[in-house]
Coordinates of C-alpha atoms in Angstrom, one line a residue:
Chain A
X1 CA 12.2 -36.5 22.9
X2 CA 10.3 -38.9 20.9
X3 CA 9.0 -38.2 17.7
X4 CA 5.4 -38.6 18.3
X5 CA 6.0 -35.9 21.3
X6 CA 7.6 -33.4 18.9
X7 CA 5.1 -34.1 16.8
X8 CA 2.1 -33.6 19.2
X9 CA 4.0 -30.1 20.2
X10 CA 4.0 -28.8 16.5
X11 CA 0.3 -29.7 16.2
X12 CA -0.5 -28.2 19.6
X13 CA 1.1 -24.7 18.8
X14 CA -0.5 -24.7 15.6
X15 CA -4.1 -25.2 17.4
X16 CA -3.2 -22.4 19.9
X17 CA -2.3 -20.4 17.1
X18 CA -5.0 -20.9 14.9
X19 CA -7.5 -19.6 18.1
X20 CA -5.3 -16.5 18.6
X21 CA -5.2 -15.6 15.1
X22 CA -9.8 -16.5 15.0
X23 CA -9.6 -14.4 18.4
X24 CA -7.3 -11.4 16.4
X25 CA -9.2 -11.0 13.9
X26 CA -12.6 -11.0 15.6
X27 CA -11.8 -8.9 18.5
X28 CA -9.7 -6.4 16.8
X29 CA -12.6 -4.6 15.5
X30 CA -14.3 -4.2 18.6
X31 CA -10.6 -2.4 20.2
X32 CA -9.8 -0.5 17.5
X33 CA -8.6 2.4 18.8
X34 CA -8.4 4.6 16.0
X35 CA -11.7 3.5 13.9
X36 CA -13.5 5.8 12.4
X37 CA -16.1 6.5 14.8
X38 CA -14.4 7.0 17.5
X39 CA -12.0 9.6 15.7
X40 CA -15.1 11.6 14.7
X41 CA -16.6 11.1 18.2
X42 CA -13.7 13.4 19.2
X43 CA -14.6 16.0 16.9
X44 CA -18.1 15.9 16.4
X45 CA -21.5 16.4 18.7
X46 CA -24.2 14.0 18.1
X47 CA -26.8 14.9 15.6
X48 CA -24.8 18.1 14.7
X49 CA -23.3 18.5 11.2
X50 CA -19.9 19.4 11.1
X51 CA -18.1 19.8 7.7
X52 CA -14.3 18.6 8.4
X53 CA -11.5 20.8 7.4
X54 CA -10.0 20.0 3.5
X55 CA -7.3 17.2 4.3
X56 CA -3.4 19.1 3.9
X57 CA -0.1 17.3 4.5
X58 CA -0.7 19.4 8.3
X59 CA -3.9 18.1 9.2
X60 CA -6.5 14.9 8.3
X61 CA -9.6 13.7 10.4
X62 CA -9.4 10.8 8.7
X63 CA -6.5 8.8 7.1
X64 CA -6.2 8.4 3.7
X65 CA -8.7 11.3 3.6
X66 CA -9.4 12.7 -0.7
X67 CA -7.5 15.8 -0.7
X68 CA -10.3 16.7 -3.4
X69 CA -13.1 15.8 -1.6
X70 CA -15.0 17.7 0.6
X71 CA -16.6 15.8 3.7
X72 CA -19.6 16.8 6.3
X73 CA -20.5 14.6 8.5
X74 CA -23.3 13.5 11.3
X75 CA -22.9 11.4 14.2
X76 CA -26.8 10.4 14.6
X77 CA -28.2 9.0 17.4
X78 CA -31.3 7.6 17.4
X79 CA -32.5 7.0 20.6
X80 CA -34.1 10.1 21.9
X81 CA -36.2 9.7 18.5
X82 CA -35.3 10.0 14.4
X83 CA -33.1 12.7 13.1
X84 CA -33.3 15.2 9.9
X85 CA -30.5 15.4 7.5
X86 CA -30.8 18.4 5.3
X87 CA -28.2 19.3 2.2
X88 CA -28.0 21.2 -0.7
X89 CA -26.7 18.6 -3.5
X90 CA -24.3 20.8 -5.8
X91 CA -23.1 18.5 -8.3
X92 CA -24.1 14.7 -9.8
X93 CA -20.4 13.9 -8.1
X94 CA -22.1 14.4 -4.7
X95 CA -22.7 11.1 -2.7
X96 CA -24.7 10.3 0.7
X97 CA -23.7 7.4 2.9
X98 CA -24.9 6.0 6.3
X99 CA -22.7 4.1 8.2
X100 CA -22.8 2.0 11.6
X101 CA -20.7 3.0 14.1
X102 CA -18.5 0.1 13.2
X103 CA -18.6 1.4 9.4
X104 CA -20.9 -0.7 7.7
X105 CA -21.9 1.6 4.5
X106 CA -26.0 0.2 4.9
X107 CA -26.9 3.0 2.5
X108 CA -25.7 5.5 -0.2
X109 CA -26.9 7.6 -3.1
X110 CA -25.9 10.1 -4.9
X111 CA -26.4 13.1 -6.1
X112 CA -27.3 11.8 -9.8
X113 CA -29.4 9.5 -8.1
X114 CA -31.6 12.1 -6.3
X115 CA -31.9 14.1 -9.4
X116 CA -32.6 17.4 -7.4
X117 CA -30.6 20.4 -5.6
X118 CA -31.8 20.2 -2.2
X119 CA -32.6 16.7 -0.1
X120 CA -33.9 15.9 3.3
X121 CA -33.2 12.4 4.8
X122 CA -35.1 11.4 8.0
X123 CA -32.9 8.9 9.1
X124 CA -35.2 6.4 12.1
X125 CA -34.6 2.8 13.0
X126 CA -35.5 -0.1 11.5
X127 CA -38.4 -1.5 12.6
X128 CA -38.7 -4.4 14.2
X129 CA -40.8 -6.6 11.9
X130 CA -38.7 -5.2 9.1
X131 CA -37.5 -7.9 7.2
X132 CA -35.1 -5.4 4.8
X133 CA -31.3 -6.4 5.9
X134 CA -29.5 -3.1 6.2
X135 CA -31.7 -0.3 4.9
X136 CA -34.0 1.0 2.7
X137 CA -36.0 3.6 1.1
X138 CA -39.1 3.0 3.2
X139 CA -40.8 5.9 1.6
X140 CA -40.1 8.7 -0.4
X141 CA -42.4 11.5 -0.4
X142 CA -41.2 14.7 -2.5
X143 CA -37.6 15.6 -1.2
X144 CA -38.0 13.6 1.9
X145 CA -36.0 10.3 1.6
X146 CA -36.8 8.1 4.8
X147 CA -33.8 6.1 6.0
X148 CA -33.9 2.9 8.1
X149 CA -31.0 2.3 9.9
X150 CA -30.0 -1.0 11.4
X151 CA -28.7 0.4 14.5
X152 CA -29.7 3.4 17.2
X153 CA -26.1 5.2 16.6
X154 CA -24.5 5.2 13.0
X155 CA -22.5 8.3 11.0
X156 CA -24.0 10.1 7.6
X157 CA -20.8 11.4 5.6
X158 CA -22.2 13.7 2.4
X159 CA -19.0 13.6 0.3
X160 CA -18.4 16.8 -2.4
X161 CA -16.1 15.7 -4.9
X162 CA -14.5 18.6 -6.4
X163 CA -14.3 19.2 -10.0
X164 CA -11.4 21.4 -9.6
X165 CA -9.2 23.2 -6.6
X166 CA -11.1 26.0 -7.4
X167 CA -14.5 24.6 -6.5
X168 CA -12.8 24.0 -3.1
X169 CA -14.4 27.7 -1.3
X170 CA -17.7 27.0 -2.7
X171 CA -18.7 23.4 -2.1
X172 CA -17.5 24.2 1.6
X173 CA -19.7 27.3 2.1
X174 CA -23.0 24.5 0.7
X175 CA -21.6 21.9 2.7
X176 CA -21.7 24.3 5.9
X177 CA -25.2 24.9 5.3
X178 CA -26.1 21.2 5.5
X179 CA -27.6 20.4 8.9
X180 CA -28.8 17.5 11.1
X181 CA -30.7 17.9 13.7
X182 CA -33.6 16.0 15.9
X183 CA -36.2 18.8 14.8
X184 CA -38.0 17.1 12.4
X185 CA -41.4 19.0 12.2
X186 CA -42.8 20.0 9.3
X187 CA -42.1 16.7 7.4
X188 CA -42.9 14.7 10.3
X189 CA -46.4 14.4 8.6
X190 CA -45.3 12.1 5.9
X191 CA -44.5 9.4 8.8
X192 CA -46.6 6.7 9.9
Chain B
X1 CA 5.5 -23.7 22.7
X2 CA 3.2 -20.4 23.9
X3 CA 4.9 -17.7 22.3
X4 CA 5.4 -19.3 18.9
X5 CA 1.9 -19.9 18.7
X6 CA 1.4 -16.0 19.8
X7 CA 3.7 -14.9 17.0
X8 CA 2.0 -17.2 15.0
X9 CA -1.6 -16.5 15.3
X10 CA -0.6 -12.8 16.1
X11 CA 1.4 -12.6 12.7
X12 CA -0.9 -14.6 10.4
X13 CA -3.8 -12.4 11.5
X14 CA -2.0 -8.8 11.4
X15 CA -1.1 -10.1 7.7
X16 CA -4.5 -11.2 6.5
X17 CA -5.9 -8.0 8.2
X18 CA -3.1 -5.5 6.5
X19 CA -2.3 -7.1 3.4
X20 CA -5.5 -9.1 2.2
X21 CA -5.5 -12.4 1.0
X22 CA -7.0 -13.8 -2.3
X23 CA -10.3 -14.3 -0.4
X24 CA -10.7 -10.1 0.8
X25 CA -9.0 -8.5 -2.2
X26 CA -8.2 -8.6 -5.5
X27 CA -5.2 -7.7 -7.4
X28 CA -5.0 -6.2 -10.7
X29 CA -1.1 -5.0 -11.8
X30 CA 0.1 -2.9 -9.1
X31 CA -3.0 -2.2 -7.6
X32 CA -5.5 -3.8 -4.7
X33 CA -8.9 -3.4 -3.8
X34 CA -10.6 -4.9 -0.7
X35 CA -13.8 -6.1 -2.4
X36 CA -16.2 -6.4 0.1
X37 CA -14.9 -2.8 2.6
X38 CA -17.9 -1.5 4.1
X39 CA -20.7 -4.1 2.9
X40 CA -22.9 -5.6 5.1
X41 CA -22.0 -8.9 6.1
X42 CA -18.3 -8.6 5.2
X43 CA -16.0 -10.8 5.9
X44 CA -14.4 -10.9 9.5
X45 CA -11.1 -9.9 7.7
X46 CA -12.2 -6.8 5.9
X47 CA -14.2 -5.7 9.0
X48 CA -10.7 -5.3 10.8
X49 CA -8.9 -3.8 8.0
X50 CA -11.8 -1.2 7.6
X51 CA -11.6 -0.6 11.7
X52 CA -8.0 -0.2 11.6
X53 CA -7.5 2.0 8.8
X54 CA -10.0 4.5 9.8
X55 CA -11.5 4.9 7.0
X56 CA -15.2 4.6 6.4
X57 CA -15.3 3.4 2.3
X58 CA -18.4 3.1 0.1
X59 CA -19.2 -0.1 -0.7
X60 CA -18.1 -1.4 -4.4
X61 CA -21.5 -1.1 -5.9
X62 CA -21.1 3.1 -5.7
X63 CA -16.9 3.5 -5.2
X64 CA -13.8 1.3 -5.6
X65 CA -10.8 2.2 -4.0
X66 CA -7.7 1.1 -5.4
X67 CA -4.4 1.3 -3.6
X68 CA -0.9 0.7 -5.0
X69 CA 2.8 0.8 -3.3
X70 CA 4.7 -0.8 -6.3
X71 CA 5.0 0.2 -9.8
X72 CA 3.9 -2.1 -12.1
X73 CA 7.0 -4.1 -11.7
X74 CA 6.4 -4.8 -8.7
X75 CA 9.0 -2.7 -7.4
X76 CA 8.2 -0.2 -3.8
X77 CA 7.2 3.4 -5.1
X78 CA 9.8 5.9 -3.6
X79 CA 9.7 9.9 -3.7
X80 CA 12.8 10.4 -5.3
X81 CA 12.3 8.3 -8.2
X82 CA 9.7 9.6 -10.8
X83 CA 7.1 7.8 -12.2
X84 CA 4.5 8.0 -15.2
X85 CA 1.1 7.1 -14.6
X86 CA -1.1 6.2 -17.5
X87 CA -4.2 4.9 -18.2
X88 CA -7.2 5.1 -20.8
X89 CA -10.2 7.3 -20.2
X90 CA -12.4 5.8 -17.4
X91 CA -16.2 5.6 -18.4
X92 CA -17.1 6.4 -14.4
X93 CA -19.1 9.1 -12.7
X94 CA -15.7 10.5 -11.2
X95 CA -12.4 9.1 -10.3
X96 CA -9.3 10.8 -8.4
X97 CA -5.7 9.8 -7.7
X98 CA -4.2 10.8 -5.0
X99 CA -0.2 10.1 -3.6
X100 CA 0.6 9.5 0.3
X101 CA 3.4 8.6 2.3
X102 CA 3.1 4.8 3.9
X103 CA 1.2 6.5 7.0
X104 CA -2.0 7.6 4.7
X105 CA -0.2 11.3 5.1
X106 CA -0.5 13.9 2.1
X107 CA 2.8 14.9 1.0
X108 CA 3.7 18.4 1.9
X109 CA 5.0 20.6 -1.4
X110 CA 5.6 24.0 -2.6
X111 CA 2.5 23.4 -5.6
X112 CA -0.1 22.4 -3.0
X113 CA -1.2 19.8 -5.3
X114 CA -1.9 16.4 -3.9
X115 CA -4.2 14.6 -6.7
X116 CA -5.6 14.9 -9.9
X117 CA -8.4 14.0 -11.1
X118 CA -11.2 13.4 -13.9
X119 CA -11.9 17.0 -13.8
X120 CA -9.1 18.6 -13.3
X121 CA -6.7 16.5 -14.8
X122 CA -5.0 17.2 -18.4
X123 CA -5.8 14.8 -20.6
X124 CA -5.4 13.6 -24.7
X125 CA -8.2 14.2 -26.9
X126 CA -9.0 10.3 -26.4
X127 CA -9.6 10.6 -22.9
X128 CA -6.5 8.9 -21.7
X129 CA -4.3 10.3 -19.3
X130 CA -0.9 11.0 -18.1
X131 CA 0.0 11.4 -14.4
X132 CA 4.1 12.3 -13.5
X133 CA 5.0 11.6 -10.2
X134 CA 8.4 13.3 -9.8
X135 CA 10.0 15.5 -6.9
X136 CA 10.8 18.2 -9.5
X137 CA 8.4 20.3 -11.6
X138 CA 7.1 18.1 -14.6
X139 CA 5.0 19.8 -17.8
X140 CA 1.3 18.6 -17.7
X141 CA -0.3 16.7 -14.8
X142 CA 2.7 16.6 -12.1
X143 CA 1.9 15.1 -9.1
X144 CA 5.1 16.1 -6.3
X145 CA 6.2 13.6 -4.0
X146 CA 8.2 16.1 -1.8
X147 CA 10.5 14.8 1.1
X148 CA 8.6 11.5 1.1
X149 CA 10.1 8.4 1.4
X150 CA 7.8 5.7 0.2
X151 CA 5.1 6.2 -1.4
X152 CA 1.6 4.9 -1.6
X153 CA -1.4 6.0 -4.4
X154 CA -4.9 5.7 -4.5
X155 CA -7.4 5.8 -7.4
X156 CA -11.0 6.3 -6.2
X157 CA -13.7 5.8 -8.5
X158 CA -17.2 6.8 -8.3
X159 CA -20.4 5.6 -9.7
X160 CA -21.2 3.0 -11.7
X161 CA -18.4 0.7 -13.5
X162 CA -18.0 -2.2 -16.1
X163 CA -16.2 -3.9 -12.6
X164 CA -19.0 -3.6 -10.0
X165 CA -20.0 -7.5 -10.4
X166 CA -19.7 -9.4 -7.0
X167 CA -17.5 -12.1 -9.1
X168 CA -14.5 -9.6 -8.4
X169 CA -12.3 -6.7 -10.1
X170 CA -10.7 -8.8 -12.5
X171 CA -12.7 -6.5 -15.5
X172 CA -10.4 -3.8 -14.3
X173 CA -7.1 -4.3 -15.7
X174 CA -7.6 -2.2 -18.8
X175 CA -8.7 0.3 -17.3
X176 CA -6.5 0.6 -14.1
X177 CA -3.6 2.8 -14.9
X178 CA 0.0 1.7 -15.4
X179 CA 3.0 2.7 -13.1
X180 CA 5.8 3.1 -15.2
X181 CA 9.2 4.0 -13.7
X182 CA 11.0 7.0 -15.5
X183 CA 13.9 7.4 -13.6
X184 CA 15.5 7.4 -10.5
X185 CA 17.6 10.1 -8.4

């Protein structure tokens, strides 16, 4: 074989290879069998709040879960209209995130932040003409925080950081008395 | 000619995605941190890693999540070898370190104890801290390693840090803890 041939078949393999590797890394996402979302979605219902159990050696929704954290978490969808997402915040610690389904974080405070014990979020869809990327505080009326979210579907994870193991009973019994739900009268006033 | 260039572009990409490159993470002793996990408009690289880990991080600007599988030599943590983790006191809202085998599993053992952290961990009267990883019962804050094999940690931190600067995590090496083998069994 001539040199120019060997040549031209190094070159070629690394051109093929370049494109699998563009193709791996941009399509793995997308297959990912064991993201996030779709570990919760075996778990959860949709616009329900569901505190996981504490993460042991035995059990973990999540990999790498905090064994001293204390998760609850909401699948929302948004499509049948905006959703209500009620908790008692215990503790500074306490943080509030919203997630896409492919786990872009597009919002979080926290409990410092808020500055209060007890927080509604009405999470709705960004509106078209928005020009915010990701989301925002559109409004914030009293303990109502309005969230925008870039897409219909998405997760809310309110995480309780505990100061010590014996917090653990506690923040779980607050955390169960979170809620999400599609009901959103009574605040529903403050919109539009 | 085909299946080189599979292995190829099927290695380089499962390395880039796993391990990080200069580009996705930083590395400050022992530990790493994928800088831009869960921002908007991440790179295609961290958006695979976050998808195949599972995990759903904050972004940087309210967390940091450090993970380290060496001690600061370099060398693999491994369960039966005991370690002393030490760092200064961390100016942050909260931060927690917690010890896993390779597979992101907590480590069954007798204490129940998988993490310590600013609240609940022992520490000198200048804030700084001493974490002993050890199979065995250690005095102060003794973190068991049980019938693990390898080891991995993690040190969340929450709220705002003197590191939270787009440029990168580089502000963090005197503050990140040191992984100091003690001995081995």
């Amino acid at each position: 074989m001539s040199m120019k041939s060997s040549w031209s078949i190094v070159l070629a393999t690394l051109a093929m290879a370049g494109v699998i590797h563009i193709i791996t890394v941009l399509v793995l996402p997308t297959f990912a069998p064991q993201n996030a979302a779709t570990r919760l979605l075996a778990l959860t219902e949709t616009n329900k709040m569901l505190v996981l159990p504490a993460a042991t050696p035995a059990h973990q929704s999540l990999p790498l879960m905090a064994p001293d954290i204390r998760y609850a978490v909401c699948r929302f969808d948004l499509r049948n209209g905006p959703v209500r997402l009620s908790t008692a915040i215990e503790e500074d610690l306490w943080v509030i995130a919203f997630y896409t389904l492919s786990g872009v974080n597009f919002y979080t405070i926290s409990g410092g932040d808020l500055k209060r014990d007890k927080i509604d979020f009405i999470i709705a869809p960004q509106a078209e003409a928005a020009v915010e990327v990701g989301a925002s505080i559109l409004d914030e009326i009293e303990d109502v925080v309005v969230i925008s979210s870039p897409e219909q579907q998405g997760i809310a994870v309110v995480r309780a950081p505990l100061p010590g193991p014996s917090y653990a009973q506690r923040t779980e019994l607050v955390l169960s008395r979170s809620s999400c739900t599609h009901d959103i009268s009574g605040i529903d006033r403050i919109r539009q | 000619m085909f299946v080189t260039a599979l292995a190829l572009g099927l290695g380089s990409g499962w390395y880039l995605i796993e391990q990080g490159s200069s580009l996705t993470t930083a590395r400050i002793g022992p530990w790493s941190v994928w800088l831009a996990a869960g921002r908007p408009g991440a790179d295609p690289y961290t958006v695979a890693h976050v998808a195949r880990s599972g995990r759903l991080p904050i972004t940087s600007t309210n967390a940091m999540y450090f993970f380290a599988r060496t001690d600061s030599e370099g060398e693999q943590l491994l369960a039966n070898c005991e370690y002393a983790i030490s760092g200064p006191r961390l100016e942050v809202t909260w931060w927690s370190l917690a010890v896993y085998d390779l597979a992101g599993r907590l480590i069954s053992n007798k204490a129940e104890r998988y993490s310590f952290s600013k609240t609940d961990a022992l520490s000198a009267t200048d804030g700084s801290y001493r974490i002993v990883l050890s199979r065995t019962a250690r005095a102060g804050n003794w973190l068991p390693t049980g019938e693990a094999k390898r080891l991995q940690l993690v040190l969340r931190v929450y709220g705002p840090h003197p590191w939270t600067d787009s440029s990168g995590a580089t502000d963090a090496s005197a503050l990140l803890p040191e992984i100091r083998k003690l001995r081995c069994q």
